[in-house]
């Protein structure tokens, strides 16, 4: 009798008599669970080995998302533009949010495009596991591939939106790009690192908390209002509301606000020395901190439940 057949026979006998636990039998014969969580470094190597699958899956989702609509891929740009137009009408003109902010259209669009990238990544990440249960149960692969693919999908859409944003910023400010624009990829890289980590965290939560998708719209809407998307944090919080400076500082440390403020500093503030909107240096430190912390914690937190995804 071969070793596998002997192991099966012993397991059946042990299971019936209860003389030897099945876990001990498996260890004695060198057997392992079919789907077991690998060590963290091994898990990261497995993800890297499937990088082509992740990219292909993200691109295919991007292409198929709008293939049945008349305008197709244009909705990637039209959606944030229409949102920005509504916010400009309500908060910029009716509520007077454009006061004391030169180049307000560029100011608003920068905030909308950067925030939308993070918002959509988090929302998509929350559904990345629950929406792909058939794929998870049919194939064995690192489950983090799915939240990663969703983040890359949103990054691909952001690339189109940023091209439109550059044109609008130049048209609104009347200035051409300068050397500071070379910092744009750095900001987007840090924001993408944060988005990956945040997407992994909500992906694990969304796999077990069925009500998370119902709560996320309220959470992201509150996050939108607290991130200074359509107003200057310093102007509204400290100058107008007369609140202490530390309140504004706490809002600046909000990760979404940090990436928005740094991008505005690059695209708008450097064009006009009298722009009057210069975020404190802690904004740049906040961007780096949130990127590193979210990425490390997100991978670790998601990896801890690798064996549970798709079960139950």
XYZ file of C-alpha atoms in Angstrom:
312
model
C 0.000 0.000 0.000
C 1.406 3.437 -0.991
C 1.959 6.206 1.555
C -1.092 8.288 0.475
C -3.305 5.191 0.596
C -1.857 4.288 3.978
C -2.527 7.807 5.235
C -6.144 7.625 4.081
C -6.627 4.204 5.695
C -5.074 5.397 8.963
C -7.195 8.550 8.884
C -10.375 6.559 8.422
C -9.410 4.176 11.191
C -8.326 6.988 13.481
C -11.467 8.914 12.735
C -13.632 5.928 13.621
C -11.793 4.846 16.737
C -10.773 8.290 17.923
C -7.370 6.910 18.984
C -5.377 9.477 16.972
C -6.531 12.991 16.015
C -6.708 13.713 12.290
C -4.475 16.772 12.660
C -1.764 14.614 14.219
C -2.134 12.037 11.472
C -1.767 14.723 8.814
C 1.380 16.021 10.464
C 2.869 12.515 10.695
C 2.399 11.923 6.966
C 3.462 15.441 5.958
C 0.018 16.431 4.702
C -1.127 20.049 4.504
C -4.449 21.736 3.993
C -5.361 22.296 0.361
C -6.012 26.023 0.940
C -3.719 27.258 3.671
C -2.505 30.782 4.317
C 1.136 31.024 3.236
C 3.729 32.975 5.135
C 3.546 36.700 4.474
C 6.736 36.958 2.325
C 5.576 33.956 0.277
C 2.168 35.591 -0.130
C 3.747 38.758 -1.542
C 5.811 36.703 -3.987
C 2.675 34.901 -5.129
C 1.007 38.254 -5.782
C 3.980 39.444 -7.828
C 3.898 36.233 -9.851
C 0.275 36.999 -10.778
C 0.897 40.623 -11.735
C -0.070 39.964 -15.371
C -3.393 38.478 -14.294
C -4.051 41.503 -12.063
C -3.316 43.978 -14.867
C -5.357 42.043 -17.434
C -8.305 41.682 -15.070
C -8.268 45.410 -14.258
C -8.045 46.430 -17.927
C -10.820 44.068 -18.999
C -13.114 45.417 -16.284
C -12.366 48.957 -17.425
C -13.183 48.166 -21.052
C -16.366 46.228 -20.280
C -17.706 48.709 -17.728
C -19.013 51.190 -20.305
C -19.227 49.021 -23.435
C -23.035 49.054 -23.416
C -23.418 52.827 -22.985
C -23.653 55.208 -25.926
C -20.777 57.434 -24.778
C -18.580 54.516 -23.704
C -15.289 55.429 -22.028
C -16.183 59.136 -22.017
C -18.108 58.504 -18.801
C -14.757 58.118 -17.047
C -14.302 61.869 -17.524
C -17.908 63.032 -17.657
C -18.831 61.654 -14.227
C -16.338 63.738 -12.181
C -16.895 66.722 -14.478
C -20.660 66.638 -13.933
C -20.159 66.270 -10.187
C -17.748 69.202 -10.216
C -20.259 71.312 -12.187
C -22.964 70.622 -9.596
C -20.644 71.437 -6.700
C -19.451 74.595 -8.470
C -23.042 75.759 -8.908
C -24.096 74.954 -5.345
C -21.006 75.667 -3.263
C -19.046 77.969 -5.555
C -21.751 80.331 -6.820
C -24.867 79.977 -4.653
C -23.051 79.590 -1.309
C -20.135 81.815 -2.303
C -17.380 79.232 -1.900
C -15.343 80.798 -4.705
C -14.665 83.955 -2.694
C -11.021 84.470 -1.665
C -9.970 81.553 -3.910
C -8.484 82.601 -7.272
C -8.823 80.026 -10.066
C -11.679 78.363 -8.229
C -12.684 76.062 -11.139
C -9.184 74.561 -11.195
C -9.207 74.451 -7.392
C -12.513 72.541 -7.348
C -11.699 70.156 -10.201
C -8.387 69.186 -8.637
C -10.143 68.336 -5.390
C -12.909 66.419 -7.145
C -10.621 64.300 -9.338
C -8.193 63.403 -6.544
C -10.933 62.630 -4.030
C -12.959 60.614 -6.554
C -9.931 58.365 -7.132
C -9.771 57.413 -3.463
C -13.546 57.285 -3.010
C -14.120 54.940 -5.934
C -11.206 52.721 -4.952
C -12.568 52.268 -1.434
C -16.112 51.654 -2.665
C -14.953 49.118 -5.262
C -12.617 47.417 -2.786
C -15.487 46.775 -0.389
C -17.220 44.699 -3.086
C -14.130 43.032 -4.542
C -14.515 39.809 -2.537
C -18.286 39.513 -2.234
C -18.753 40.193 -5.973
C -16.298 37.498 -7.047
C -17.242 34.523 -4.885
C -17.623 32.203 -7.873
C -14.115 33.046 -9.050
C -12.685 32.646 -5.546
C -14.325 29.256 -5.030
C -13.314 27.961 -8.455
C -9.638 28.980 -8.583
C -6.759 29.136 -6.122
C -4.898 32.460 -6.193
C -3.946 35.179 -3.687
C -7.225 36.873 -2.848
C -5.498 40.255 -2.592
C -5.278 40.146 -6.385
C -8.899 41.305 -6.557
C -8.643 44.527 -4.473
C -5.361 45.275 -6.269
C -7.036 44.881 -9.656
C -9.843 47.212 -8.608
C -7.315 49.849 -7.529
C -5.461 49.587 -10.837
C -8.766 49.906 -12.652
C -9.461 53.202 -10.884
C -5.876 54.348 -11.533
C -6.376 53.764 -15.253
C -9.511 55.887 -15.147
C -7.671 58.589 -13.186
C -5.016 58.783 -15.921
C -7.691 59.923 -18.383
C -9.197 62.353 -15.888
C -5.797 63.873 -15.091
C -5.202 64.565 -18.778
C -8.433 66.555 -18.844
C -7.525 68.254 -15.567
C -4.173 69.474 -16.923
C -5.916 71.130 -19.860
C -8.500 72.783 -17.625
C -5.879 74.016 -15.148
C -3.846 75.624 -17.947
C -7.017 77.187 -19.405
C -8.156 78.519 -16.015
C -4.831 79.808 -14.695
C -3.426 81.005 -18.020
C -0.052 79.509 -17.119
C 1.846 76.646 -18.719
C 3.244 73.677 -16.772
C 6.452 74.238 -14.845
C 9.091 72.096 -13.146
C 6.880 71.524 -10.115
C 4.619 69.353 -12.267
C 7.271 66.620 -12.142
C 6.106 66.063 -8.552
C 2.671 64.949 -9.770
C 3.700 61.268 -10.258
C 5.129 61.268 -6.722
C 1.828 62.437 -5.236
C -0.153 59.938 -7.310
C 2.215 57.124 -6.324
C 1.764 57.915 -2.635
C -1.998 58.195 -3.057
C -2.091 54.875 -4.918
C -0.162 53.225 -2.082
C -2.731 54.568 0.360
C -5.617 53.484 -1.866
C -4.260 49.946 -2.128
C -4.027 49.692 1.652
C -7.469 51.200 2.204
C -8.950 48.953 -0.479
C -7.486 45.845 1.173
C -8.889 46.835 4.579
C -12.420 47.452 3.323
C -12.210 44.307 1.155
C -11.744 42.180 4.265
C -14.458 44.084 6.121
C -16.820 43.853 3.154
C -16.327 40.091 2.937
C -17.860 39.616 6.394
C -19.927 42.764 7.068
C -22.874 42.679 4.701
C -24.069 46.119 5.782
C -20.800 47.838 4.891
C -21.892 48.609 1.337
C -24.967 50.365 2.737
C -22.871 52.460 5.123
C -20.103 53.408 2.704
C -22.055 56.135 0.840
C -22.625 57.984 4.136
C -19.002 57.483 5.187
C -17.563 58.710 1.896
C -19.949 61.677 1.772
C -18.831 62.759 5.239
C -15.236 62.224 4.149
C -15.909 64.446 1.125
C -17.145 67.315 3.271
C -14.216 66.980 5.691
C -11.545 66.993 2.976
C -11.847 70.560 1.693
C -12.838 69.482 -1.801
C -14.877 72.598 -2.560
C -13.555 75.029 0.060
C -10.272 76.168 1.536
C -9.791 74.549 4.946
C -7.765 77.466 6.306
C -10.224 80.055 5.033
C -13.453 78.391 6.191
C -12.309 76.789 9.431
C -9.948 79.386 10.887
C -10.632 82.697 9.123
C -14.421 82.462 8.701
C -15.545 80.135 11.513
C -12.888 81.443 13.956
C -12.073 77.928 15.121
C -8.659 77.118 16.613
C -5.821 76.346 14.212
C -5.517 72.810 15.528
C -8.955 72.009 14.062
C -7.694 72.937 10.601
C -4.497 70.963 11.228
C -6.508 67.852 12.068
C -8.459 68.267 8.824
C -5.206 68.666 6.881
C -3.997 65.349 8.327
C -7.008 63.592 6.828
C -5.360 61.459 4.078
C -7.754 62.546 1.318
C -7.260 66.206 2.228
C -3.482 65.762 2.330
C -3.271 64.451 -1.231
C -5.702 67.096 -2.478
C -3.771 69.939 -0.849
C -0.421 68.756 -2.179
C -1.779 68.403 -5.707
C -3.297 71.887 -5.541
C 0.019 73.247 -4.344
C 1.675 71.807 -7.464
C -0.961 72.637 -10.061
C -2.283 75.999 -8.886
C -0.350 77.669 -6.088
C 2.964 77.663 -7.957
C 1.369 79.670 -10.788
C 0.335 82.568 -8.618
C 2.389 83.808 -5.676
C -0.693 85.658 -4.443
C -2.886 82.562 -4.581
C -3.074 82.566 -0.798
C -3.523 78.800 -0.528
C -0.360 77.167 0.752
C -0.834 74.038 2.887
C 1.495 73.564 5.863
C 4.557 71.300 5.475
C 2.898 68.638 7.629
C 0.634 67.898 4.640
C 3.574 66.391 2.741
C 4.618 64.360 5.785
C 1.012 63.201 6.173
C 0.977 61.983 2.558
C 4.080 59.854 3.111
C 2.888 58.516 6.461
C -0.552 57.454 5.227
C 0.933 55.812 2.121
C 3.429 53.693 4.048
C 1.138 52.890 6.969
C -1.938 52.037 4.894
C 0.002 49.863 2.458
C 1.774 47.855 5.166
C -1.208 47.506 7.463
C -3.615 46.809 4.600
C -1.621 43.878 3.233
C -1.104 42.424 6.701
C -4.743 42.860 7.725
C -6.066 41.300 4.514
C -3.553 38.437 4.590
C -4.635 37.443 8.112
C -8.015 36.285 6.763
C -6.801 34.765 3.506
C -8.239 31.320 4.359
C -11.730 32.638 5.116
C -12.572 34.414 1.848
C -15.223 32.622 -0.140
C -16.289 30.306 2.679
C -19.667 30.184 4.370
